[in-house]
Amino acid sequence: KQWYQRRVRGGVWACVYSPTGDLIYATEPQSKSIMVYNEENEQIGRLDGHSECVNAIAVIPGSDHSVLSCDRGEFTIRWRTDMATLSASKEVTNEKVLWVGFTANEEKFATVSQTHVRMWSSGSQQTIVSTDQVGLSYRSSGEFHPKDEGYLFASTGSGIVVLLVDDLTPVTSARVVGGDGTVTDMKISPDGAYMLLTECRNMQLEKSLSYVWDVSDPTSPYQLHTIKGYNGRMFSCAMAEDSRRAVIGGHNGAWIVDLETGSKLSEFSQGCMSVGWVPGCNDVILDHEGKTVRNSVEDGSYLFSYAPNARSQIAESGIFSDNFYLTACEDGSLRIYDKDSGDCLYTFYDHRAQEFTCIARSSSSGMVVAGNKSGMLYILDPTAK
């Protein structure tokens, strides 16, 4: 018989084998969570939902995949704990994940950090292939080509690299910015025709530019337009559903731009670190002074803010689905809002999540993947109770 020893931060108050005998559940008082380990002593998930320290856990007799846990606040939760329905799992990457996104068939998802591009299995949540040979930066991002699912675009410090999804082999690369400029964001239009990139120059910030590229052939991208005149650092961009307009944001406000001509159509004066485009309408969202505000592109009016404030919600990482807006927040929370009223409906917290940096959602399974500065991916199952 083999014995394993694991040091757990905050200690363990109770532990129990799963009904099938292949998993161990250990309650961690500091995080108010139940950590899930396999027979190889690897942490493969966690159960979150208690607001007080969990002091008791037990297998439900006669069940296949159910355990019961109680906390000091006398709150009891019944968990269905087979691998398909764990409420939340985490994969330690030891790197700050900056972007995450699903492939078109949603069987895989990719992450981009300051050092690595990784492909993961959506089913097992394990790394399939990774590379650290593409020259990433502290502002790197990623995008799957929407019309040719075999290609993944990643932004580097000064340009872009195109990778094969299957094995992350580089297909082509290109320099976009010059001087001391850094690519701060990158988005591809829904029809796969255009790519928009924003730039931040450190010493000559007034010369920061945006660029429109033709990516209809992902193996041969080329520049179409340079958007000038913003006169400030830019940090974010987002595409409209019509694939002909986009929004760029930075210190000097947000611009609505025409991708076909590279010209400015309108602007908002609010300075913003991140921007997004609300699907199905002519509204944009801007991260302005710690609030995510929603404005009308049609008449330039302010509509409402998503509240309560989440201390600078990451608007560009927000996901609109049906009647909801799901966003990763800099206060270490994930929040679900009512899309059209701005009311907060649900908040997910974890004490280790210092600041969420990115989020993606599978439209078929509903699985949510979010990365944060503490070097972890949170994999959340929205069907778990």
Short mmCIF file of C-alpha atoms in Angstrom, two decimals:
data_model
loop_
_atom_site.label_atom_id
_atom_site.label_comp_id
_atom_site.label_asym_id
_atom_site.label_seq_id
_atom_site.Cartn_x
_atom_site.Cartn_y
_atom_site.Cartn_z
CA LYS A 1 0.00 0.00 0.00
CA GLN A 2 1.25 3.45 -0.91
CA TRP A 3 0.82 6.41 1.41
CA TYR A 4 0.75 10.05 0.32
CA GLN A 5 1.26 13.21 2.29
CA ARG A 6 -0.02 16.61 1.17
CA ARG A 7 0.42 19.91 2.96
CA VAL A 8 -2.81 21.90 2.68
CA ARG A 9 -2.91 25.63 3.32
CA GLY A 10 -5.13 26.31 6.32
CA GLY A 11 -5.31 22.67 7.41
CA VAL A 12 -8.03 20.05 6.89
CA TRP A 13 -11.03 19.73 9.16
CA ALA A 14 -12.60 16.63 7.63
CA CYS A 15 -12.03 14.20 4.78
CA VAL A 16 -13.83 11.27 3.17
CA TYR A 17 -13.48 8.91 0.23
CA SER A 18 -15.88 9.31 -2.69
CA PRO A 19 -18.61 6.65 -3.01
CA THR A 20 -16.58 5.01 -5.78
CA GLY A 21 -13.40 5.00 -3.67
CA ASP A 22 -11.19 6.69 -6.26
CA LEU A 23 -11.38 10.29 -4.97
CA ILE A 24 -10.71 11.97 -1.64
CA TYR A 25 -12.64 15.05 -0.47
CA ALA A 26 -10.85 17.25 2.07
CA THR A 27 -12.44 20.33 3.65
CA GLU A 28 -10.19 23.40 3.76
CA PRO A 29 -11.35 25.98 6.32
CA GLN A 30 -9.36 28.90 4.97
CA SER A 31 -11.08 28.84 1.58
CA LYS A 32 -14.37 27.34 2.86
CA SER A 33 -13.98 24.81 0.02
CA ILE A 34 -13.84 21.05 -0.43
CA MET A 35 -10.70 20.03 -2.31
CA VAL A 36 -10.91 16.94 -4.53
CA TYR A 37 -7.86 14.68 -4.96
CA ASN A 38 -7.37 11.52 -7.02
CA GLU A 39 -5.45 8.37 -6.05
CA GLU A 40 -2.22 9.87 -7.42
CA ASN A 41 -2.43 12.71 -4.88
CA GLU A 42 -3.29 15.24 -7.61
CA GLN A 43 -5.85 17.96 -6.98
CA ILE A 44 -8.39 17.58 -9.76
CA GLY A 45 -11.14 19.88 -8.56
CA ARG A 46 -12.86 21.78 -5.79
CA LEU A 47 -16.39 22.32 -4.53
CA ASP A 48 -17.39 25.87 -3.66
CA GLY A 49 -20.67 27.02 -2.16
CA HIS A 50 -20.25 27.29 1.61
CA SER A 51 -19.99 30.72 3.22
CA GLU A 52 -18.59 29.31 6.50
CA CYS A 53 -15.83 26.80 7.28
CA VAL A 54 -16.84 23.24 6.37
CA ASN A 55 -16.50 21.04 9.45
CA ALA A 56 -18.18 17.79 8.37
CA ILE A 57 -18.52 15.74 5.21
CA ALA A 58 -20.02 12.30 4.63
CA VAL A 59 -20.95 9.88 1.87
CA ILE A 60 -24.70 9.45 1.39
CA PRO A 61 -25.45 5.72 1.89
CA GLY A 62 -26.70 3.91 -1.19
CA SER A 63 -25.72 6.71 -3.60
CA ASP A 64 -23.27 6.44 -6.47
CA HIS A 65 -21.94 9.97 -6.62
CA SER A 66 -23.33 12.00 -3.70
CA VAL A 67 -21.77 13.44 -0.56
CA LEU A 68 -23.16 15.75 2.11
CA SER A 69 -21.23 18.63 3.70
CA CYS A 70 -22.07 20.94 6.62
CA ASP A 71 -20.47 24.18 7.77
CA ARG A 72 -20.28 26.11 11.04
CA GLY A 73 -23.23 28.23 9.97
CA GLU A 74 -25.37 25.07 9.98
CA PHE A 75 -25.69 25.22 6.20
CA THR A 76 -25.80 21.83 4.44
CA ILE A 77 -25.12 21.06 0.78
CA ARG A 78 -25.70 17.83 -1.09
CA TRP A 79 -23.17 17.40 -3.91
CA ARG A 80 -23.34 15.21 -6.98
CA THR A 81 -19.65 14.65 -7.45
CA ASP A 82 -18.94 12.63 -10.57
CA MET A 83 -16.32 14.23 -12.78
CA ALA A 84 -18.88 15.62 -15.21
CA THR A 85 -20.65 17.69 -12.60
CA LEU A 86 -18.03 18.98 -10.18
CA SER A 87 -19.09 22.53 -9.40
CA ALA A 88 -15.61 23.91 -10.04
CA SER A 89 -12.21 22.54 -10.93
CA LYS A 90 -8.92 24.29 -11.08
CA GLU A 91 -5.77 23.59 -13.04
CA VAL A 92 -2.58 25.16 -11.71
CA THR A 93 -0.60 26.70 -14.56
CA ASN A 94 1.82 28.82 -12.50
CA GLU A 95 1.47 31.57 -15.07
CA LYS A 96 -0.80 34.56 -15.50
CA VAL A 97 -3.33 33.57 -18.16
CA LEU A 98 -4.23 36.61 -20.29
CA TRP A 99 -6.72 35.09 -22.74
CA VAL A 100 -8.85 31.96 -23.02
CA GLY A 101 -11.15 30.82 -25.82
CA PHE A 102 -12.93 27.72 -27.14
CA THR A 103 -12.51 26.12 -30.57
CA ALA A 104 -15.50 26.15 -32.92
CA ASN A 105 -16.52 22.59 -31.99
CA GLU A 106 -15.77 23.38 -28.31
CA GLU A 107 -13.88 20.11 -27.82
CA LYS A 108 -10.77 22.14 -26.93
CA PHE A 109 -9.92 25.52 -25.47
CA ALA A 110 -6.72 27.54 -25.65
CA THR A 111 -4.96 29.81 -23.19
CA VAL A 112 -2.39 32.53 -23.82
CA SER A 113 -0.12 33.77 -21.02
CA GLN A 114 3.01 35.90 -20.90
CA THR A 115 5.09 32.82 -21.64
CA HIS A 116 2.97 30.00 -23.14
CA VAL A 117 0.24 29.15 -25.58
CA ARG A 118 -1.59 25.98 -24.48
CA MET A 119 -4.30 23.78 -25.93
CA TRP A 120 -6.56 21.97 -23.45
CA SER A 121 -9.13 19.21 -23.66
CA SER A 122 -12.58 20.50 -22.67
CA GLY A 123 -13.50 17.03 -21.45
CA SER A 124 -10.53 16.18 -19.25
CA GLN A 125 -9.36 19.78 -18.63
CA GLN A 126 -5.79 18.61 -19.23
CA THR A 127 -3.12 20.20 -21.40
CA ILE A 128 -2.83 18.60 -24.86
CA VAL A 129 0.07 20.62 -26.27
CA SER A 130 1.91 23.83 -25.38
CA THR A 131 4.65 26.09 -26.73
CA ASP A 132 6.81 28.84 -25.26
CA GLN A 133 8.58 29.69 -28.51
CA VAL A 134 6.37 32.43 -29.97
CA GLY A 135 7.63 35.60 -28.21
CA LEU A 136 4.63 36.53 -26.08
CA SER A 137 4.35 39.67 -23.91
CA TYR A 138 2.56 40.97 -20.81
CA ARG A 139 -0.31 42.17 -23.08
CA SER A 140 -0.63 39.10 -25.31
CA SER A 141 -4.03 37.93 -26.46
CA GLY A 142 -5.48 35.24 -28.73
CA GLU A 143 -8.25 34.63 -31.27
CA PHE A 144 -9.37 31.55 -33.18
CA HIS A 145 -10.08 32.33 -36.81
CA PRO A 146 -13.91 32.23 -36.97
CA LYS A 147 -14.09 30.79 -40.50
CA ASP A 148 -11.07 28.50 -40.51
CA GLU A 149 -11.01 26.72 -37.15
CA GLY A 150 -7.59 25.21 -37.78
CA TYR A 151 -5.76 28.46 -36.98
CA LEU A 152 -5.09 30.32 -33.75
CA PHE A 153 -3.84 33.93 -33.77
CA ALA A 154 -1.73 35.19 -30.85
CA SER A 155 -0.45 38.72 -30.37
CA THR A 156 3.17 39.18 -29.39
CA GLY A 157 4.84 42.29 -28.08
CA SER A 158 5.33 43.78 -31.52
CA GLY A 159 3.05 41.79 -33.81
CA ILE A 160 1.16 38.55 -34.37
CA VAL A 161 1.86 34.87 -34.88
CA VAL A 162 -0.49 32.34 -36.50
CA LEU A 163 -0.42 28.78 -35.10
CA LEU A 164 -1.92 25.48 -36.17
CA VAL A 165 -4.53 24.43 -33.62
CA ASP A 166 -3.56 20.75 -33.77
CA ASP A 167 0.05 21.09 -32.63
CA LEU A 168 0.67 24.85 -32.20
CA THR A 169 3.21 24.88 -35.02
CA PRO A 170 3.80 28.48 -36.23
CA VAL A 171 2.47 29.06 -39.74
CA THR A 172 3.43 32.70 -40.19
CA SER A 173 4.20 35.81 -38.17
CA ALA A 174 4.27 39.53 -38.82
CA ARG A 175 5.50 42.69 -37.15
CA VAL A 176 2.74 45.25 -36.61
CA VAL A 177 4.11 48.05 -34.43
CA GLY A 178 7.41 49.91 -34.48
CA GLY A 179 9.60 51.75 -32.02
CA ASP A 180 8.65 51.24 -28.38
CA GLY A 181 5.07 50.29 -29.24
CA THR A 182 3.34 47.22 -27.78
CA VAL A 183 0.28 45.44 -29.16
CA THR A 184 -2.30 45.73 -26.37
CA ASP A 185 -5.31 43.94 -27.89
CA MET A 186 -6.41 42.02 -30.97
CA LYS A 187 -9.83 41.03 -32.30
CA ILE A 188 -11.02 39.27 -35.50
CA SER A 189 -14.35 40.17 -37.10
CA PRO A 190 -17.10 37.50 -37.00
CA ASP A 191 -16.87 36.95 -40.77
CA GLY A 192 -13.12 36.32 -40.54
CA ALA A 193 -12.22 39.15 -42.92
CA TYR A 194 -10.64 41.76 -40.62
CA MET A 195 -8.31 41.86 -37.65
CA LEU A 196 -8.05 44.98 -35.48
CA LEU A 197 -5.04 45.64 -33.26
CA THR A 198 -4.47 48.44 -30.74
CA GLU A 199 -1.11 49.86 -29.71
CA CYS A 200 0.41 51.58 -26.70
CA ARG A 201 3.62 53.58 -27.07
CA ASN A 202 5.42 54.33 -23.85
CA MET A 203 7.63 57.30 -24.70
CA GLN A 204 5.55 58.90 -27.47
CA LEU A 205 2.05 58.03 -26.34
CA GLU A 206 0.44 60.58 -28.67
CA LYS A 207 1.72 58.53 -31.62
CA SER A 208 -0.05 55.33 -30.58
CA LEU A 209 -1.97 53.80 -33.50
CA SER A 210 -4.52 51.15 -34.38
CA TYR A 211 -4.23 48.80 -37.34
CA VAL A 212 -6.69 46.96 -39.58
CA TRP A 213 -5.42 43.79 -41.26
CA ASP A 214 -6.92 41.46 -43.85
CA VAL A 215 -6.99 37.94 -42.38
CA SER A 216 -9.41 36.30 -44.83
CA ASP A 217 -6.53 33.93 -45.60
CA PRO A 218 -5.08 33.17 -42.14
CA THR A 219 -1.82 31.95 -43.66
CA SER A 220 -1.17 35.28 -45.44
CA PRO A 221 -2.40 38.24 -43.33
CA TYR A 222 -1.57 41.75 -44.53
CA GLN A 223 -2.17 45.31 -43.37
CA LEU A 224 -5.01 47.37 -44.87
CA HIS A 225 -5.27 50.56 -42.80
CA THR A 226 -3.55 52.54 -40.06
CA ILE A 227 -5.97 54.44 -37.82
CA LYS A 228 -4.36 57.72 -36.76
CA GLY A 229 -5.35 60.73 -34.69
CA TYR A 230 -6.31 59.12 -31.38
CA ASN A 231 -3.38 60.88 -29.67
CA GLY A 232 -3.18 58.58 -26.67
CA ARG A 233 -2.54 55.06 -25.46
CA MET A 234 -5.06 52.43 -26.51
CA PHE A 235 -5.70 49.25 -24.54
CA SER A 236 -8.71 47.42 -25.94
CA CYS A 237 -10.92 46.78 -28.97
CA ALA A 238 -14.09 44.84 -29.81
CA MET A 239 -15.95 43.89 -32.99
CA ALA A 240 -19.56 44.59 -33.97
CA GLU A 241 -21.70 41.74 -35.27
CA ASP A 242 -21.85 43.33 -38.73
CA SER A 243 -18.08 42.74 -39.14
CA ARG A 244 -17.73 46.27 -40.54
CA ARG A 245 -17.51 48.33 -37.36
CA ALA A 246 -15.47 48.10 -34.19
CA VAL A 247 -14.77 50.03 -31.01
CA ILE A 248 -11.32 50.93 -29.68
CA GLY A 249 -10.69 52.28 -26.18
CA GLY A 250 -7.97 53.96 -24.18
CA HIS A 251 -7.03 57.03 -22.17
CA ASN A 252 -8.71 59.44 -24.60
CA GLY A 253 -12.08 57.71 -24.77
CA ALA A 254 -13.63 55.21 -27.20
CA TRP A 255 -13.81 55.47 -30.98
CA ILE A 256 -16.25 53.69 -33.28
CA VAL A 257 -14.31 52.90 -36.46
CA ASP A 258 -15.11 51.64 -39.97
CA LEU A 259 -13.02 48.56 -40.75
CA GLU A 260 -13.46 48.86 -44.51
CA THR A 261 -12.04 52.39 -44.68
CA GLY A 262 -10.07 52.71 -41.42
CA SER A 263 -11.95 55.94 -40.56
CA LYS A 264 -13.51 57.17 -37.31
CA LEU A 265 -17.32 57.19 -37.28
CA SER A 266 -18.03 58.57 -33.78
CA GLU A 267 -16.55 58.74 -30.30
CA PHE A 268 -17.25 58.68 -26.56
CA SER A 269 -15.26 60.92 -24.26
CA GLN A 270 -14.98 58.50 -21.31
CA GLY A 271 -11.46 57.19 -20.87
CA CYS A 272 -11.52 53.40 -20.59
CA MET A 273 -9.15 50.49 -20.14
CA SER A 274 -11.45 48.00 -21.85
CA VAL A 275 -14.40 47.99 -24.24
CA GLY A 276 -17.00 45.57 -25.58
CA TRP A 277 -19.83 45.50 -28.13
CA VAL A 278 -23.25 44.26 -27.00
CA PRO A 279 -24.60 41.68 -29.49
CA GLY A 280 -27.95 42.25 -31.14
CA CYS A 281 -27.94 46.02 -30.75
CA ASN A 282 -26.00 49.24 -31.33
CA ASP A 283 -24.63 49.51 -27.78
CA VAL A 284 -21.07 49.39 -26.46
CA ILE A 285 -19.77 48.87 -22.92
CA LEU A 286 -16.83 50.80 -21.50
CA ASP A 287 -14.81 50.22 -18.35
CA HIS A 288 -14.85 53.81 -17.07
CA GLU A 289 -13.68 54.90 -13.60
CA GLY A 290 -14.31 51.51 -12.03
CA LYS A 291 -17.72 51.04 -13.63
CA THR A 292 -18.89 49.16 -16.71
CA VAL A 293 -21.14 51.65 -18.47
CA ARG A 294 -23.39 50.91 -21.44
CA ASN A 295 -23.75 53.57 -24.14
CA SER A 296 -25.81 53.79 -27.33
CA VAL A 297 -23.77 54.00 -30.53
CA GLU A 298 -26.80 55.33 -32.39
CA ASP A 299 -27.21 58.60 -30.47
CA GLY A 300 -24.18 58.58 -28.16
CA SER A 301 -26.27 58.52 -24.98
CA TYR A 302 -25.44 56.89 -21.64
CA LEU A 303 -27.88 54.06 -20.88
CA PHE A 304 -26.92 52.51 -17.50
CA SER A 305 -24.10 50.89 -15.51
CA TYR A 306 -23.73 47.26 -14.49
CA ALA A 307 -23.98 47.34 -10.70
CA PRO A 308 -22.94 46.86 -8.01
CA ASN A 309 -19.51 47.95 -9.17
CA ALA A 310 -16.95 45.18 -9.31
CA ARG A 311 -13.95 47.52 -9.12
CA SER A 312 -13.14 47.80 -12.81
CA GLN A 313 -14.94 44.93 -14.47
CA ILE A 314 -13.12 43.67 -17.53
CA ALA A 315 -15.61 44.70 -20.17
CA GLU A 316 -13.74 43.13 -23.07
CA SER A 317 -13.83 39.76 -21.33
CA GLY A 318 -17.57 39.89 -20.76
CA ILE A 319 -19.79 37.29 -22.38
CA PHE A 320 -23.35 38.06 -23.43
CA SER A 321 -25.62 35.03 -23.50
CA ASP A 322 -29.41 35.08 -23.76
CA ASN A 323 -30.47 37.55 -21.07
CA PHE A 324 -27.23 37.55 -19.11
CA TYR A 325 -23.85 39.25 -19.04
CA LEU A 326 -21.03 37.20 -17.49
CA THR A 327 -17.83 39.04 -16.71
CA ALA A 328 -14.43 38.50 -15.10
CA CYS A 329 -13.60 41.17 -12.55
CA GLU A 330 -10.47 42.70 -11.11
CA ASP A 331 -11.72 42.30 -7.54
CA GLY A 332 -11.31 38.51 -7.79
CA SER A 333 -14.92 37.72 -8.66
CA LEU A 334 -16.95 36.39 -11.57
CA ARG A 335 -20.34 38.09 -11.87
CA ILE A 336 -23.54 37.39 -13.76
CA TYR A 337 -25.68 40.44 -14.58
CA ASP A 338 -29.06 40.91 -16.17
CA LYS A 339 -28.05 42.01 -19.65
CA ASP A 340 -30.64 44.75 -20.09
CA SER A 341 -31.03 46.13 -16.56
CA GLY A 342 -27.46 45.91 -15.23
CA ASP A 343 -28.52 44.21 -11.97
CA CYS A 344 -26.04 41.71 -10.48
CA LEU A 345 -27.68 38.28 -10.17
CA TYR A 346 -24.81 36.08 -8.92
CA THR A 347 -21.22 36.46 -7.74
CA PHE A 348 -18.53 33.77 -7.56
CA TYR A 349 -15.60 34.44 -5.21
CA ASP A 350 -12.46 32.53 -4.38
CA HIS A 351 -9.92 33.81 -1.87
CA ARG A 352 -6.97 32.92 -4.14
CA ALA A 353 -8.33 34.78 -7.16
CA GLN A 354 -6.46 38.05 -6.76
CA GLU A 355 -7.68 39.40 -10.09
CA PHE A 356 -9.43 37.64 -12.95
CA THR A 357 -7.88 38.43 -16.30
CA CYS A 358 -9.98 36.54 -18.86
CA ILE A 359 -13.05 34.37 -19.30
CA ALA A 360 -14.65 32.13 -21.94
CA ARG A 361 -17.86 30.11 -22.10
CA SER A 362 -18.85 27.02 -24.08
CA SER A 363 -22.17 27.72 -25.79
CA SER A 364 -23.02 24.00 -25.97
CA SER A 365 -22.15 22.76 -22.46
CA GLY A 366 -22.18 26.11 -20.66
CA MET A 367 -18.78 25.34 -19.11
CA VAL A 368 -16.94 28.49 -18.07
CA VAL A 369 -13.14 28.84 -17.99
CA ALA A 370 -11.56 31.84 -16.26
CA GLY A 371 -7.93 32.74 -15.59
CA ASN A 372 -6.47 34.98 -12.92
CA LYS A 373 -3.24 36.53 -11.71
CA SER A 374 -2.68 33.84 -9.11
CA GLY A 375 -1.72 31.39 -11.86
CA MET A 376 -4.89 29.27 -11.90
CA LEU A 377 -7.64 28.37 -14.32
CA TYR A 378 -11.09 28.02 -12.81
CA ILE A 379 -13.34 25.61 -14.67
CA LEU A 380 -16.95 26.10 -13.61
CA ASP A 381 -19.96 23.92 -14.34
CA PRO A 382 -23.10 26.12 -14.41
CA THR A 383 -25.39 23.06 -14.06
CA ALA A 384 -24.00 22.05 -10.66
CA LYS A 385 -26.13 22.76 -7.62
#
